[in-house]
Tab-separated table of C-alpha atoms and ligand atoms in Angstrom:
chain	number	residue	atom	x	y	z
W	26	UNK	CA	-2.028	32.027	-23.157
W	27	UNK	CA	1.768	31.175	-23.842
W	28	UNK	CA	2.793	34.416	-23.264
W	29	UNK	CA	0.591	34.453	-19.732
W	30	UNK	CA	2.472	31.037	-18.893
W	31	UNK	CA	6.049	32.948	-19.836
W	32	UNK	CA	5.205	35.988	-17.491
W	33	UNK	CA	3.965	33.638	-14.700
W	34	UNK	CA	6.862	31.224	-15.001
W	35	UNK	CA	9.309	34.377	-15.190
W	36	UNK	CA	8.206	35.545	-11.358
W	37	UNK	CA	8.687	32.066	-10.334
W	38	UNK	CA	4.446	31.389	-10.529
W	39	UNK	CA	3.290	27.845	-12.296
W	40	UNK	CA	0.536	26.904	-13.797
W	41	UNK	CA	-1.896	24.227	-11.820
W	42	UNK	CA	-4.573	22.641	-13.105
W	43	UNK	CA	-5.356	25.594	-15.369
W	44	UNK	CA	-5.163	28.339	-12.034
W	45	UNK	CA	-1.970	29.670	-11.626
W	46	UNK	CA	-0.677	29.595	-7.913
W	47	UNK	CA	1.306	32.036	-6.281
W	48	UNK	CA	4.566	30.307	-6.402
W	49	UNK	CA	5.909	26.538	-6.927
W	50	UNK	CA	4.481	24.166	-3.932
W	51	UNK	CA	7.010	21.906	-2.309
W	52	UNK	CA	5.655	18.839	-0.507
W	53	UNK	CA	7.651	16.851	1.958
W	54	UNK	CA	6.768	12.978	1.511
W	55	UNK	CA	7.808	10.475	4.605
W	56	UNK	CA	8.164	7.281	2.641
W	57	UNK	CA	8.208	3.942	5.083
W	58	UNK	CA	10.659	2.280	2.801
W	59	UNK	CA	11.390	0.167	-0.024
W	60	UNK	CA	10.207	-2.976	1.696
W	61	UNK	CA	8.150	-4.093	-1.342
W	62	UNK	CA	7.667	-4.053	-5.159
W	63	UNK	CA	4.645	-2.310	-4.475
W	64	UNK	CA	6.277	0.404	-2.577
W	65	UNK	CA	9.252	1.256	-4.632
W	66	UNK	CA	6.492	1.945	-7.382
W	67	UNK	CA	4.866	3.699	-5.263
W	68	UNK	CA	7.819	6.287	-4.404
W	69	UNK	CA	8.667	6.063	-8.304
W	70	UNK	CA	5.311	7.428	-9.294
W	71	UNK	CA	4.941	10.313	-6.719
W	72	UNK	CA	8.239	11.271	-8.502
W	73	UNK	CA	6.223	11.069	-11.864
W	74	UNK	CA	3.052	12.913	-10.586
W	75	UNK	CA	4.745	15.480	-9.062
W	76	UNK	CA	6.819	16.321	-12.222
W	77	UNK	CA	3.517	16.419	-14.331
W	78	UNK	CA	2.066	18.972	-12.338
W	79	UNK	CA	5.179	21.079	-11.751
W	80	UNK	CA	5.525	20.063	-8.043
W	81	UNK	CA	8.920	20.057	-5.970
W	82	UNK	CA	8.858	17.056	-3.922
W	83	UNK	CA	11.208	16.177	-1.400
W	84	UNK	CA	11.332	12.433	-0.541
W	85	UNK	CA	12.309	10.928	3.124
W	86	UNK	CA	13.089	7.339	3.312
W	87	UNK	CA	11.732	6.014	6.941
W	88	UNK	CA	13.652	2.508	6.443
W	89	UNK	CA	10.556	1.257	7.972
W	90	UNK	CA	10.828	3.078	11.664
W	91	UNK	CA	8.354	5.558	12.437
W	92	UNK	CA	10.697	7.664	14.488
W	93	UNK	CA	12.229	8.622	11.214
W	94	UNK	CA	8.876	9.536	10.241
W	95	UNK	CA	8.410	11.660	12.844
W	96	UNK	CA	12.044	13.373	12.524
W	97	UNK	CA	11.392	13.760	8.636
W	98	UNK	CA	7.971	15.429	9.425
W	99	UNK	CA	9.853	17.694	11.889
W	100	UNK	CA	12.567	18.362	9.260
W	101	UNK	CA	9.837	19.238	6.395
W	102	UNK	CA	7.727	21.722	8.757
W	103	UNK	CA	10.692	23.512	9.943
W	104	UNK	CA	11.670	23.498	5.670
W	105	UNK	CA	8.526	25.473	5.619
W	106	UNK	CA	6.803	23.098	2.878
W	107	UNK	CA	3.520	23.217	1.575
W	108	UNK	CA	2.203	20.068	2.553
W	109	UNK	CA	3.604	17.031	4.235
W	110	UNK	CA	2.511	13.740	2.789
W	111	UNK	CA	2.794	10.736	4.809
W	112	UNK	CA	2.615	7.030	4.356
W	113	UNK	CA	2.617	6.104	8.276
W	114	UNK	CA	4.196	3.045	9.165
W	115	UNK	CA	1.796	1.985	11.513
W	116	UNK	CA	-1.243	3.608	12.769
W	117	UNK	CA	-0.706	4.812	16.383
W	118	UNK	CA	1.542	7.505	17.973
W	119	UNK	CA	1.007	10.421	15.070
W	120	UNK	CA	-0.872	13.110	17.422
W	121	UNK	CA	1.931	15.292	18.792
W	122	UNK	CA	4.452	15.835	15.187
W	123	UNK	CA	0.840	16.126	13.859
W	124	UNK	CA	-0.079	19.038	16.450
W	125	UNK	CA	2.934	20.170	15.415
W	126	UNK	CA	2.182	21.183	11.589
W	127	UNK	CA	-1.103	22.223	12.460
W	128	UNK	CA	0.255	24.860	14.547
W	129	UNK	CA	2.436	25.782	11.176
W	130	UNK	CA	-0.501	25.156	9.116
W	131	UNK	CA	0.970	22.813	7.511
W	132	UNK	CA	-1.691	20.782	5.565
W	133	UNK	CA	-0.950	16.579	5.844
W	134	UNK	CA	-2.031	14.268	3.631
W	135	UNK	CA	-1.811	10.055	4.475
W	136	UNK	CA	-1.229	7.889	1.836
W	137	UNK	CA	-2.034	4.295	1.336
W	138	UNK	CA	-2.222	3.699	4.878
W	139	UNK	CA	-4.856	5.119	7.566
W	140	UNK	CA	-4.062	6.092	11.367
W	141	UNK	CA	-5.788	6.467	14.569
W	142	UNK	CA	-6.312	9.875	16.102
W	143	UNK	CA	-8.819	11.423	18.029
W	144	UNK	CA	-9.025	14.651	16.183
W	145	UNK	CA	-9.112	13.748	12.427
W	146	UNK	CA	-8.440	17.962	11.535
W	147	UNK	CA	-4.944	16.510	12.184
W	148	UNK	CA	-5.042	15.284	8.575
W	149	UNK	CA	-6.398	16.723	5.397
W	150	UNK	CA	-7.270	13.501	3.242
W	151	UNK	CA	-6.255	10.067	3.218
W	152	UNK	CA	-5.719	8.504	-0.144
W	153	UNK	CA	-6.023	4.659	0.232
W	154	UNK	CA	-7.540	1.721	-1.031
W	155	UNK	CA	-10.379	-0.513	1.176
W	156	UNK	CA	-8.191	-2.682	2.818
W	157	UNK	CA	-11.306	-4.725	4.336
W	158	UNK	CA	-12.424	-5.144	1.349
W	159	UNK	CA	-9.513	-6.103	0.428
W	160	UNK	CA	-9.358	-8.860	2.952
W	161	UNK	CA	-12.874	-9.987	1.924
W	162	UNK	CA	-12.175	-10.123	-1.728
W	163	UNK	CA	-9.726	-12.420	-0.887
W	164	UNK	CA	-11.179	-14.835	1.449
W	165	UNK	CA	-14.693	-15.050	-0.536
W	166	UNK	CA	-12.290	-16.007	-3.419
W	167	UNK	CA	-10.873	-18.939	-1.627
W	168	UNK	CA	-14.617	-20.021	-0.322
W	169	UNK	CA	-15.295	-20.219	-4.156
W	170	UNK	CA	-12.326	-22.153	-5.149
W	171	UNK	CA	-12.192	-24.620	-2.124
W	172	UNK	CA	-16.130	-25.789	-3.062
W	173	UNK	CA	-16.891	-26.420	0.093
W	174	UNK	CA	-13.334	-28.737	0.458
W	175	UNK	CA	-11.782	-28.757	3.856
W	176	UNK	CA	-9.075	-25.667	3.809
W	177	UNK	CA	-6.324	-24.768	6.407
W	178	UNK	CA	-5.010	-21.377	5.994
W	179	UNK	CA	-1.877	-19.660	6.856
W	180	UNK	CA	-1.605	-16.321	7.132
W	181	UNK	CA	1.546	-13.714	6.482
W	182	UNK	CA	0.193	-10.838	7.733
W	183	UNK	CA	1.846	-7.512	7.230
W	184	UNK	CA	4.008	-5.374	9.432
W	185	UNK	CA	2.500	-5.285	12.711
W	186	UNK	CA	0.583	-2.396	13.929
W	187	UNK	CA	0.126	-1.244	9.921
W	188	UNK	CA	-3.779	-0.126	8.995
W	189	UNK	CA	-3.530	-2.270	5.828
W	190	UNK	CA	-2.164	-5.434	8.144
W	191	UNK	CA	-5.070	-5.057	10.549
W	192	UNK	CA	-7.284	-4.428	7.899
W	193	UNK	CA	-6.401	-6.990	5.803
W	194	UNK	CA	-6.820	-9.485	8.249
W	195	UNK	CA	-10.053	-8.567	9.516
W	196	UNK	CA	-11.207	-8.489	6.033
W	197	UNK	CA	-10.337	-12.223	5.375
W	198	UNK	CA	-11.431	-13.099	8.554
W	199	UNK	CA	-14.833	-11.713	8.079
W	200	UNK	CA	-14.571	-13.854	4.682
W	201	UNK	CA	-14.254	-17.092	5.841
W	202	UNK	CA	-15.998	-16.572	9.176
W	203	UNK	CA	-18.883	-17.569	7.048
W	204	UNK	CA	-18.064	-20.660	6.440
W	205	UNK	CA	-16.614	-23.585	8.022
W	206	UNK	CA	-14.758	-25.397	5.867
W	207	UNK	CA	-11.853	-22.623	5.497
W	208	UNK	CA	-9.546	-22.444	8.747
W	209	UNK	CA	-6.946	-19.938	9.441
W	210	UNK	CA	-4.422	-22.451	11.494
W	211	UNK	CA	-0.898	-20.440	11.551
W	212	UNK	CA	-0.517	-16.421	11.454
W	213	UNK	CA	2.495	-14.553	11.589
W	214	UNK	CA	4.227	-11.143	10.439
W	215	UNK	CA	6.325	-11.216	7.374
W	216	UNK	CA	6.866	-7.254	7.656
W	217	UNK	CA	5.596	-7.168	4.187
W	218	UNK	CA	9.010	-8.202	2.827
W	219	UNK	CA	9.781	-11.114	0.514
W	220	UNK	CA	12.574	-12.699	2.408
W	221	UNK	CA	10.363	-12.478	5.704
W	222	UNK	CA	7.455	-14.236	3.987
W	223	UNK	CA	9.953	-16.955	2.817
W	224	UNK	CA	11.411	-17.668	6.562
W	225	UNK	CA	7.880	-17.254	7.622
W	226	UNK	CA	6.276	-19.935	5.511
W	227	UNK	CA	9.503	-21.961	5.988
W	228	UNK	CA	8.366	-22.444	9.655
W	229	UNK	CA	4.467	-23.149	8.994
W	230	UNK	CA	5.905	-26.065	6.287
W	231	UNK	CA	8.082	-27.549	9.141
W	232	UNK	CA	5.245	-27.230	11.820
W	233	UNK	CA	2.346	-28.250	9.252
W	234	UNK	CA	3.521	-32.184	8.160
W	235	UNK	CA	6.606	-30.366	5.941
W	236	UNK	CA	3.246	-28.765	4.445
W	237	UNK	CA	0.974	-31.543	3.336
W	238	UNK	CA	-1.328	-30.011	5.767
W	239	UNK	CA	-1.402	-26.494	4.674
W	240	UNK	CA	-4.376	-25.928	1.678
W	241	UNK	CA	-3.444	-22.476	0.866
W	242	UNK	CA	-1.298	-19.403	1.739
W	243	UNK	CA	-3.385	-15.746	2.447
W	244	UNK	CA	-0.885	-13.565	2.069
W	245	UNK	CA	-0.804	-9.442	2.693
W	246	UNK	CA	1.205	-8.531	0.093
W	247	UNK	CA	2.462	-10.367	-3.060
W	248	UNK	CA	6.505	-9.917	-2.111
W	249	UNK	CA	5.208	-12.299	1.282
W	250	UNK	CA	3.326	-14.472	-1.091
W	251	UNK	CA	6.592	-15.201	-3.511
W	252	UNK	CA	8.830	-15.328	-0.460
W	253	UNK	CA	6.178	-18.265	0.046
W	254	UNK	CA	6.099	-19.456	-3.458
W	255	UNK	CA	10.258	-19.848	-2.955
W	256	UNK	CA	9.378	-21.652	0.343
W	257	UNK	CA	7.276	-23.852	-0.682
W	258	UNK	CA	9.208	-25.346	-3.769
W	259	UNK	CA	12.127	-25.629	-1.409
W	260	UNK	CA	9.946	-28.314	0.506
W	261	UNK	CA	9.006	-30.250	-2.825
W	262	UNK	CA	5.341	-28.804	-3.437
W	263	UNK	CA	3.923	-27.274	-6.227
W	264	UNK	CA	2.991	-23.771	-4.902
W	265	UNK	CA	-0.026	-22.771	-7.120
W	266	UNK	CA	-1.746	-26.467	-6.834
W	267	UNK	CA	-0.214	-28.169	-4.055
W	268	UNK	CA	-0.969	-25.255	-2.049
W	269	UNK	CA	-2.863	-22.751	-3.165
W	270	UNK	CA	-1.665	-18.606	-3.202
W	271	UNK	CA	-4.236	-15.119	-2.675
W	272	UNK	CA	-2.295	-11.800	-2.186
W	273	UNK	CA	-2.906	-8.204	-2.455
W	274	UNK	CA	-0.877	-5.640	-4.630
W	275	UNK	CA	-0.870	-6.775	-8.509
W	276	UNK	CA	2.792	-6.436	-9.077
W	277	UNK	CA	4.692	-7.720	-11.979
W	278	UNK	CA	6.215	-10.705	-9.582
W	279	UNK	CA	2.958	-12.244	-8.917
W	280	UNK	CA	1.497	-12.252	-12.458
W	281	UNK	CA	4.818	-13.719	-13.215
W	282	UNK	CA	3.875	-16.456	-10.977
W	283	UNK	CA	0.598	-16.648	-12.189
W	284	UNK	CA	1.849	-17.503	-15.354
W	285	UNK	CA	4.197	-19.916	-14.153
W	286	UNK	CA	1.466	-21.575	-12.049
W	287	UNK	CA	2.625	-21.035	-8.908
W	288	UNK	CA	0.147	-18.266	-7.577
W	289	UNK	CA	-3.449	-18.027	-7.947
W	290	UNK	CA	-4.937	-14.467	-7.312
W	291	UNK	CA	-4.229	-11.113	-6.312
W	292	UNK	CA	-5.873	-7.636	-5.162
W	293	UNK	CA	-4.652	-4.936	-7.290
W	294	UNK	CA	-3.428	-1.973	-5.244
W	295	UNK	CA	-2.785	1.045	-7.010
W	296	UNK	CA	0.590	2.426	-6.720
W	297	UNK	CA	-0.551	5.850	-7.689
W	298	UNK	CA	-1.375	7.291	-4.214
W	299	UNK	CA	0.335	10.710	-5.071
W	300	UNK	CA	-1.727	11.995	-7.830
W	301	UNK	CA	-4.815	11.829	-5.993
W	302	UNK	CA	-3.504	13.745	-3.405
W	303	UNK	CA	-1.300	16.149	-5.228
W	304	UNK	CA	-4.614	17.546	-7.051
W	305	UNK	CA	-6.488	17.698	-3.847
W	306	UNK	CA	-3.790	20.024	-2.351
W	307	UNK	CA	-3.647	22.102	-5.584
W	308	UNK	CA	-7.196	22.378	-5.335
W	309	UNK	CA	-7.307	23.163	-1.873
W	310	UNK	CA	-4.114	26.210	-2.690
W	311	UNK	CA	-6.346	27.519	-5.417
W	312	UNK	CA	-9.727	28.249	-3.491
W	313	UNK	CA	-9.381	26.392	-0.136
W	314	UNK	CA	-11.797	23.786	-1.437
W	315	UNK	CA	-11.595	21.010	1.081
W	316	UNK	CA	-11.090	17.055	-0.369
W	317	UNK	CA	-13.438	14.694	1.505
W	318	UNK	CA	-11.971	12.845	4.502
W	319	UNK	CA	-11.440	9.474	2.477
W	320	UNK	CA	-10.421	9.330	-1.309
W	321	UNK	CA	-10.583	5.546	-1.940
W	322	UNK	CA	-8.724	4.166	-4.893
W	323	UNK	CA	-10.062	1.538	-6.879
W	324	UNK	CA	-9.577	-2.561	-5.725
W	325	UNK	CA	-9.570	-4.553	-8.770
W	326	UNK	CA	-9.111	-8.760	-8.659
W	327	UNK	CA	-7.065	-10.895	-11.079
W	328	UNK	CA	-6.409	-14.054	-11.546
W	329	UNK	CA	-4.184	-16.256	-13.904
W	330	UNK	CA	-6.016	-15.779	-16.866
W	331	UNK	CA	-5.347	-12.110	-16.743
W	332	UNK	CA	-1.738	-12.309	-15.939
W	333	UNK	CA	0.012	-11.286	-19.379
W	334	UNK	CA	-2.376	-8.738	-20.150
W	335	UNK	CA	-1.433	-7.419	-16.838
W	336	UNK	CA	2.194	-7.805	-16.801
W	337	UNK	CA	1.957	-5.597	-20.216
W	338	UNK	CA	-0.448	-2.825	-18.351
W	339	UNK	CA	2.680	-2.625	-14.889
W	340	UNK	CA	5.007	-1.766	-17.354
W	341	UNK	CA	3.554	1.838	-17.332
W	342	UNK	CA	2.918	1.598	-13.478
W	343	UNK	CA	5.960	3.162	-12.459
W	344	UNK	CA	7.289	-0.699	-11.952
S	479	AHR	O1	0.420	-0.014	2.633
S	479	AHR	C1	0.426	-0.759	1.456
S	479	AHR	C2	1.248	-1.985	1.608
S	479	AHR	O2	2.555	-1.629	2.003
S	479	AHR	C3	1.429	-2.803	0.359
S	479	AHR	O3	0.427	-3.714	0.132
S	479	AHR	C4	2.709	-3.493	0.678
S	479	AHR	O4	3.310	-4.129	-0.406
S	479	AHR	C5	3.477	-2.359	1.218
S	479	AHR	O5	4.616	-2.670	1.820
C-alpha cells in the first residue's frame, strides 16, 4: 500500500478517500468576507479540510460585493479549476458567470448560503444549514421564555438580499405569528457585522423610550447580537435580563456573553461547510456519483447553561 501511495504521489496522483484520482484537484472558493466570527472560521476550516484531503484550494475574498464574486468565479474558470465553491453574497443575479462554468464544465458547489435560479443544473450541491428552521428555533424559544408576557421585538436582520437573512426572518416570523403576545416592532439590516448591529440597536434604544420598551433583541447572527449587547449597556440596561438576546451562529463571543449574562440563546451554525462539499466532489471525480441537491448540516440550540462546555468544544472549530 505505501509503496502504491509513493508511485502515485511520484506522477503527481493523490490518494482520495481510499481511490486514487488522476491528479491533485484545485478548487476555487469565492469567500463573501470576513464580516463575522462565524465566517472567518468558516474560511479557516476550508483551509483545514482541504489540507486533510490533499486538496489545493485557492481562496477569493469578495469583501462582501458580489461583483467580486462574479470576477473571482471568472478568474477560477479561466484557471481551469476543478470545482468552484461559492458562498454567494446574496441570492439573485448568479445565472450568466454560472452559464459560464457549465459551458467549461466546471462543477459549483454553494456553501452556507442558497440562491435563486431557474435551472438548478447550474449548481452541483448546496451545503447549508435550515435557515427557517433556524428562524423558528428561535422565535418558539422566545414564546417559551416570555410565558405568555407581552414582548416587543427588534430585529437585526442580516445583509439584505442574503438566503440566510430572508430565511431567518421568515423563520421567526412564522414563530411568533402564532402567538400574540410576541411583536416584532423595529427591523433593520446590520449586514451581519458587529459594529452595524451596535449602530443599529443604538437607534431602536433612542426610538423605543431609550429602550425600556424593547423586551428582547432577535438577532441574525451573534456578531449583530454583541454589537447589541455593547449597545445596550451603553444606554444603562442589563442586556441578558433587561432585554433579552436569541442569535444564530454559536461562536465563542456569544457563549462568552452567556456566561457573563448578557445573552440568552443561540443557533449553532456549523462552520464546517467545506468538508461536506469537498467529499461530495471527490466522490463525484471518482465515479461521477452525483451528491443530492441539498446537504443540510446539523442546527443545534444552546443556551447559558451550556456555554463553558461550549466555549471548550469552538476551540477546535477552526475559531
Ligand atoms: O451565511 C451564514 C451567515 O453569514 C452567518 O450566520 C453570519 O455570521 C455570516 O456572516
Amino acid at each position: 500500500m505505501l509503496k502504491q501511495i509513493a508511485v502515485a504521489t511520484a506522477i503527481g496522483s493523490i490518494l482520495l478517500s481510499g481511490s486514487l484520482l488522476a491528479k491533485t484537484l484545485t478548487v476555487g472558493f469565492s469567500q463573501i468576507g470576513s464580516e463575522s466570527g462565524w465566517r472567518a472560521a468558516e474560511t479557516s476550516v476550508a483551509k483545514t479540510e482541504a489540507e486533510k484531503r490533499g486538496i489545493n484550494l485557492k481562496i477569493s475574498d469578495a469583501q462582501q460585493k458580489q461583483e467580486n464574486q462574479i470576477k473571482a468565479v471568472r478568474s477560477f474558470i479561466a484557471q481551469g479549476v476543478d470545482a468552484i465553491f461559492i458562498a454567494p453574497v446574496v441570492q439573485t443575479g448568479w445565472e450568466p458567470v454560472l452559464e459560464e462554468a457549465r459551458d467549461y464544465d466546471i462543477p459549483v458547489f454553494l456553501l452556507d448560503r442558497g440562491i435563486t435560479v431557474d435551472d438548478d443544473s447550474l449548481y452541483m450541491t448546496s451545503v447549508a444549514a435550515d435557515s427557517v428552521h433556524e428562524g423558528e428555533v428561535a422565535g418558539n424559544w422566545l414564546i417559551d421564555k416570555v410565558n405568555g408576557k407581552k414582548c416587543n421585538v427588534v430585529e437585526l436582520q442580516g445583509t439584505v438580499g442574503a438566503s440566510v437573512a430572508l430565511d431567518r426572518k421568515a423563520g421567526f416570523a412564522n414563530a411568533i405569528g402564532k402567538v400574540s403576545n410576541v411583536k416584532i416592532i423595529r427591523t433593520q439590516s446590520g449586514d451581519f457585522t458587529r459594529s452595524k448591529g451596535k449602530e443599529v440597536m443604538e437607534s431602536f434604544i433612542k426610538a423605543e423610550d431609550n429602550g425600556k420598551n424593547i423586551c428582547a433583541v432577535y438577532a441574525h447572527n451573534d456578531d449583530m447580537a454583541i454589537g447589541a449587547i455593547q449597545a445596550i449597556k451603553e444606554a444603562g440596561l442589563k442586556p441578558g435580563s433587561d432585554i433579552l438576546i436569541v442569535s444564530i451562529d454559536g461562536v465563542p463571543d456569544i457563549f462568552k456573553a452567556m456566561i457573563a449574562g448578557e445573552a440568552n440563546a443561540s443557533v449553532e451554525l456549523t462552520p464546517n461547510m467545506a468538508g461536506p462539499a469537498f467529499d461530495a466532489l471527490i466522490a463525484y471525480k471518482k465515479d461521477g456519483t452525483m451528491p443530492p441537491k441539498h446537504i443540510t448540516t446539523e442546527s443545534k440550540f444552546f443556551e447559558p447553561a451550556d456555554a463553558p462546555a461550549q466555549l471548550e468544544l469552538k476551540k477546535d472549530m477552526g475559531y
